[in-house]
C-alpha positions as semicolon CSV with decimal commas, in nm:
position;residue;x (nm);y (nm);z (nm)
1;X;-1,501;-4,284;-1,119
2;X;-1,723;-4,363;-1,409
3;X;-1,718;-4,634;-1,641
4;X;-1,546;-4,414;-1,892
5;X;-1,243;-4,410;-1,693
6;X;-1,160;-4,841;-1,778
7;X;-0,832;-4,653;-1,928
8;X;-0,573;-4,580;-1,705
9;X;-0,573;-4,205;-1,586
10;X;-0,291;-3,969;-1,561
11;X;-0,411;-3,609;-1,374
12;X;-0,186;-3,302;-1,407
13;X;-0,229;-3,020;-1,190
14;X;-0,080;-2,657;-1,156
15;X;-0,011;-2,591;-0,780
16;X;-0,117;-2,187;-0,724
17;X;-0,443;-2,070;-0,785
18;X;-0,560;-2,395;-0,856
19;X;-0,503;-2,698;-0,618
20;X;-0,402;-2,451;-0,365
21;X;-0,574;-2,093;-0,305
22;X;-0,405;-1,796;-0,479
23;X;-0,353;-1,608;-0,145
24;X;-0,401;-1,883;0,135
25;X;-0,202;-2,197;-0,060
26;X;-0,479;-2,374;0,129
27;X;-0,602;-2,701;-0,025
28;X;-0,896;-2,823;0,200
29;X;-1,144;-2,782;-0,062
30;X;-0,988;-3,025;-0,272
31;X;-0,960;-3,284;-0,040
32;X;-1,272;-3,503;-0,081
33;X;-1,116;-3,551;-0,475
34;X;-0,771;-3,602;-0,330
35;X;-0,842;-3,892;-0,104
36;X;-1,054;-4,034;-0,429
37;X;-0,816;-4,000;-0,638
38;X;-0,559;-4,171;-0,385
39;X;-0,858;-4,439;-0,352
40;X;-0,839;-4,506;-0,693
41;X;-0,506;-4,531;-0,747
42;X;-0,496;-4,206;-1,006
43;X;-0,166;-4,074;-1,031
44;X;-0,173;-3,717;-0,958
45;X;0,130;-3,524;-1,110
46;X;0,213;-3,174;-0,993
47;X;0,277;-2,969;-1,281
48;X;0,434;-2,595;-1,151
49;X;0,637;-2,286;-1,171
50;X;0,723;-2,362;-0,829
51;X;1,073;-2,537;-0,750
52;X;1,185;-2,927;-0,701
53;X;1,221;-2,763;-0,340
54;X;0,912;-2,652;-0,289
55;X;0,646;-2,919;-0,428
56;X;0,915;-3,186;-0,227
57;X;0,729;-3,080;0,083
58;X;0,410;-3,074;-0,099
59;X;0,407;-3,393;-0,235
60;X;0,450;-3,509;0,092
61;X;0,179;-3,341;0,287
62;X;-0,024;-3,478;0,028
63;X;0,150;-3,839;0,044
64;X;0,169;-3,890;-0,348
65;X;0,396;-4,144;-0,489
66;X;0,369;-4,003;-0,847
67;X;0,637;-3,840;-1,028
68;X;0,631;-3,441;-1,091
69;X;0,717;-3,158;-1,350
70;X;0,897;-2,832;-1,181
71;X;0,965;-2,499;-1,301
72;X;0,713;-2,467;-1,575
73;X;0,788;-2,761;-1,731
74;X;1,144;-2,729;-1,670
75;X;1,222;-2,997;-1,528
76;X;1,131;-3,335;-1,430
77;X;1,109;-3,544;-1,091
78;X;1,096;-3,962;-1,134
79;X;1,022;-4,127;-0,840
80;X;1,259;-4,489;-0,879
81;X;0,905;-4,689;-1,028
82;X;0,932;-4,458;-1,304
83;X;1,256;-4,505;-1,439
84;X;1,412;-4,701;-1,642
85;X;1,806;-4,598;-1,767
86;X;1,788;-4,330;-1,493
87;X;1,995;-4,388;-1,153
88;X;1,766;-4,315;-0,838
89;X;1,961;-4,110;-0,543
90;X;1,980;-4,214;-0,208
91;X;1,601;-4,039;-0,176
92;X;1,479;-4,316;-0,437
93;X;1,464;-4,011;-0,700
94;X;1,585;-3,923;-1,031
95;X;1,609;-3,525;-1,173
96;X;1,579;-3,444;-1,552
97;X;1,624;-3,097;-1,677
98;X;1,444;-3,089;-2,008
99;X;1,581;-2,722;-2,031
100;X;1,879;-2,451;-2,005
101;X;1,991;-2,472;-1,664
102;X;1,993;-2,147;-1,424
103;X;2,313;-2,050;-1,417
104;X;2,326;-2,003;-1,830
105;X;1,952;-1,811;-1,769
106;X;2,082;-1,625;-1,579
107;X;2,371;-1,514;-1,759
108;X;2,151;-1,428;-2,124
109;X;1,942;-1,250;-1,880
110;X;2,208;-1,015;-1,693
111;X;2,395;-0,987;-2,052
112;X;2,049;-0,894;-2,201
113;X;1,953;-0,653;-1,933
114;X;2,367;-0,454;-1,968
115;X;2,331;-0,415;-2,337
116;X;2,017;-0,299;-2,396
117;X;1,929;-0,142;-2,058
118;X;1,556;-0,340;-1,987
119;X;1,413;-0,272;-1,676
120;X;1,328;-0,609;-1,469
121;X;1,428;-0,798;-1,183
122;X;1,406;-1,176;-1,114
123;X;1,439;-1,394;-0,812
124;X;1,857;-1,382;-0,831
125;X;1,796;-0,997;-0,814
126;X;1,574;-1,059;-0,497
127;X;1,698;-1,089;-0,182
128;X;1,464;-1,380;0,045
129;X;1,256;-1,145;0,203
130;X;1,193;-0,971;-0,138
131;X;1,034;-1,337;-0,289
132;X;0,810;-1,317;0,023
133;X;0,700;-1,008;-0,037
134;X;0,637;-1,094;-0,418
135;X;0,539;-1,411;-0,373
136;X;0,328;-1,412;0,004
137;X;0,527;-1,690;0,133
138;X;0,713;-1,667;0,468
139;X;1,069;-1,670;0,497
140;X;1,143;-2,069;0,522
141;X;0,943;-2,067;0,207
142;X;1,043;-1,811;0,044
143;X;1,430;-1,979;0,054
144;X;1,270;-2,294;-0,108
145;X;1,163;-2,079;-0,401
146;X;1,475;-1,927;-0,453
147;X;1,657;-2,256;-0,517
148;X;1,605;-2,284;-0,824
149;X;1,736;-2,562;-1,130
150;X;1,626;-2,421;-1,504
151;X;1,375;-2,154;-1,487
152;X;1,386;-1,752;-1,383
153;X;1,090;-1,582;-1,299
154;X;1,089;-1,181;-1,312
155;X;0,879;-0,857;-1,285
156;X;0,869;-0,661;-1,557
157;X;0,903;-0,339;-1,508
158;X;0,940;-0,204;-1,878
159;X;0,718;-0,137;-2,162
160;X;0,524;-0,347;-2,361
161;X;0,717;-0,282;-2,653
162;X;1,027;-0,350;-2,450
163;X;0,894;-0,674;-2,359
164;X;0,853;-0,762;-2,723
165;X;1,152;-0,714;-2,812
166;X;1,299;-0,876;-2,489
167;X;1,108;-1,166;-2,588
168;X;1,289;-1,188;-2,959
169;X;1,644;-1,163;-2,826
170;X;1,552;-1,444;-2,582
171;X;1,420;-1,648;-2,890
172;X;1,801;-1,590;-3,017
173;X;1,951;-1,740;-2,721
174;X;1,731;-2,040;-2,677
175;X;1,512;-1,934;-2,451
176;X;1,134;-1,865;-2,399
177;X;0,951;-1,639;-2,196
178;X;0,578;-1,767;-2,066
179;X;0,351;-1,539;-1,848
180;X;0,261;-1,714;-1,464
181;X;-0,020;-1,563;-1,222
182;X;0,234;-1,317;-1,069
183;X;0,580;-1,332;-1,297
184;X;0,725;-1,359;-1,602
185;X;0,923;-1,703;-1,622
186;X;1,201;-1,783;-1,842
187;X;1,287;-2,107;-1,916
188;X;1,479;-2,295;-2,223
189;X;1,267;-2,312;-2,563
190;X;1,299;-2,681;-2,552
191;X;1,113;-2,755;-2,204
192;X;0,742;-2,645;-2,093
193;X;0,466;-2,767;-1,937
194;X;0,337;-2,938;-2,242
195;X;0,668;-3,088;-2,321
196;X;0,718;-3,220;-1,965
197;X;0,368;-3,386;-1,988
198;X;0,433;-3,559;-2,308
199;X;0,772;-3,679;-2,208
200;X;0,595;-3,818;-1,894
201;X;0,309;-3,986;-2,124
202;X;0,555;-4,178;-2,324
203;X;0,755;-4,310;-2,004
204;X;0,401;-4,460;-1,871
205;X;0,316;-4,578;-2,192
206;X;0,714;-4,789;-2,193
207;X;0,645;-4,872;-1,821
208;X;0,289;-4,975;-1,865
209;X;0,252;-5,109;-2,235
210;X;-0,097;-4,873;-2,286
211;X;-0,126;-4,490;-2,361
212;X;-0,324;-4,323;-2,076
213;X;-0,587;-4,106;-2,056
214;X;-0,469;-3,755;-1,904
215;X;-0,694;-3,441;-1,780
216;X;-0,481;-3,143;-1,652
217;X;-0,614;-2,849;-1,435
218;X;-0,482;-2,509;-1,447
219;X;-0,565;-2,144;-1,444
220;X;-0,317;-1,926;-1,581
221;X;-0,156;-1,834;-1,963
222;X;0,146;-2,063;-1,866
223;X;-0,084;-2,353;-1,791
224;X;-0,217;-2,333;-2,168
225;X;0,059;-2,535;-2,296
226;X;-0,064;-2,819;-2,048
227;X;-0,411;-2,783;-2,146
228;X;-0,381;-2,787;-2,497
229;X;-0,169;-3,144;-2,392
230;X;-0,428;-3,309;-2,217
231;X;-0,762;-3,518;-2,346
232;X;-0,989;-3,334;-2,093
233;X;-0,870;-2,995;-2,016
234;X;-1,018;-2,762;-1,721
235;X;-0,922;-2,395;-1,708
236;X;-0,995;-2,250;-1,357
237;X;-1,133;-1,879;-1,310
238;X;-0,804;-1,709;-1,217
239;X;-0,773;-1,435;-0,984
240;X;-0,586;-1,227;-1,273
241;X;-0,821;-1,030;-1,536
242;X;-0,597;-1,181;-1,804
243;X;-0,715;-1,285;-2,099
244;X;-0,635;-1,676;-2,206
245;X;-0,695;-1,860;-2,475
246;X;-0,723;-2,215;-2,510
247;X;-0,763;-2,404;-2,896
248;X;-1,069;-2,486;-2,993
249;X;-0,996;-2,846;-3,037
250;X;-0,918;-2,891;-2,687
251;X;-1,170;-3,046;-2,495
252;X;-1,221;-2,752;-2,230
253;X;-1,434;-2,762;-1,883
254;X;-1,403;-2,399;-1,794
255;X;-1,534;-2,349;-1,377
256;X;-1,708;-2,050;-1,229
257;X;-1,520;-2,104;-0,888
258;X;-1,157;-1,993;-0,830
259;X;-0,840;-2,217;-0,648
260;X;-0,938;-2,567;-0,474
261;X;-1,325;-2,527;-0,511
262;X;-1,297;-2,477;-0,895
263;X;-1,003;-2,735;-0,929
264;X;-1,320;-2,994;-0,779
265;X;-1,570;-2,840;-0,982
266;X;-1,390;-2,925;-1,280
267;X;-1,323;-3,303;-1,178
268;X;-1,660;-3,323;-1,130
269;X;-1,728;-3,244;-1,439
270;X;-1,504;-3,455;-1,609
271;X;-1,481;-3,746;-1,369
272;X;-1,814;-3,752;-1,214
């Protein structure tokens, strides 16, 4: 790392199309920055759509110790260093839902869907082999992502103007609708992936006695929130032609290359 880095470092990641490959969910290209980062003792928090479930077996590939954020932001995963009034389970964790939890999603969203007749279908529409064909994963994977704790996501399969107005009636029941690489997630208006990250700042901050610096890497609309969180922001080139927009103020690294190549382009950039 450079000299710039005397601060302690916090680095936030989103998982698909970023850290891993969009199509592949390969991560070799990132692993010369991985083992660095492991070198140097950087925690590197996961910051996803995908489930508790799912990054569990991540995070272990990987062997990080560092907590992680779930579900866009819906929820949060201590490991026992991190907490303080929290009780650890027998794994040594400790869950905290920031947001709504799924059953009460799901509920606005089937009450939602019966009133005002919107056309969509989330992953408690789908049956397991449906997420794999949405999502690319195989079966055993597939189930992972269907346990889910506070968020929905959904295809949308309605008009625009349908989805605005879906949107407001959401904003009446609490909840918030953010756009991901392939879905449509719902979550509770008080969690997100900005939220989760400044929740987590403040607990290092209580553990540790000194704010750190953070960089977070992402590539889609529903990583903005983290982006615009972060001191050094990088926004990877998604596969999606979607337009995002980042505030100005933010200091952005933007890459030219996509998934695992661009995620180490940008800490190059920033980290040198």
């Amino acid at each position: 790392m450079t000299s710039s880095q005397q601060q302690a470092l916090l680095v936030f990641t989103d998982l698909d199309g970023s850290l891993l490959d969009h199509a592949t969910y390969d991560y070799t290209p990132a692993m010369a920055w991985l083992e660095r980062l492991r070198e140097d003792s950087v925690p590197l928090i996961i910051n996803t759509s995908k489930t508790a479930a799912e990054v569990v077996v991540l995070h272990q590939a990987l062997g990080l110790d560092a907590p992680f954020i779930t579900e866009n932001g819906a929820s949060i995963h201590l490991p026992a260093s991190w907490c303080l009034d929290e009780t650890p389970d027998e794994r040594g964790w400790a869950d905290i839902v920031l947001g709504e939890s799924y059953r009460r999603i799901r509920s606005v969203l089937e009450a939602v869907r019966a009133t005002e007749g919107f056309k969509f279908r989330g992953f408690g529409d789908f049956s397991i082999e449906e997420v794999a064909d949405h999502t690319g994963l195989d079966a055993s994977d597939a189930e992972l992502a269907h346990l889910r704790e506070a968020s929905e996501p959904l295809v949308w399969e309605d008009t625009d103007e349908a989805l605005e107005r879906f949107r407001l009636l959401l904003i009446g029941a609490g909840l918030t609708t953010t756009r991901g690489g392939r879905f449509y997630h719902v979550l509770g208006d008080n969690s997100g992936k900005g939220r989760a990250i400044a929740w987590l700042v403040d607990r290092y901050h209580l553990l540790k006695g000194q704010r750190p610096l953070t960089l977070g890497l992402g590539d889609g609309p529903n990583d903005v929130p983290m982006l615009e969180s972060v001191d050094r922001a990088v926004l990877i080139r998604g596969e999606h032609d979607v337009p995002i927009s980042v505030a100005e103020t933010v200091q952005l690294y933007t890459t030219t290359q996509k998934g695992p190549a661009g995620w180490s382009e940008g800490l190059d950039h920033w980290l040198g």
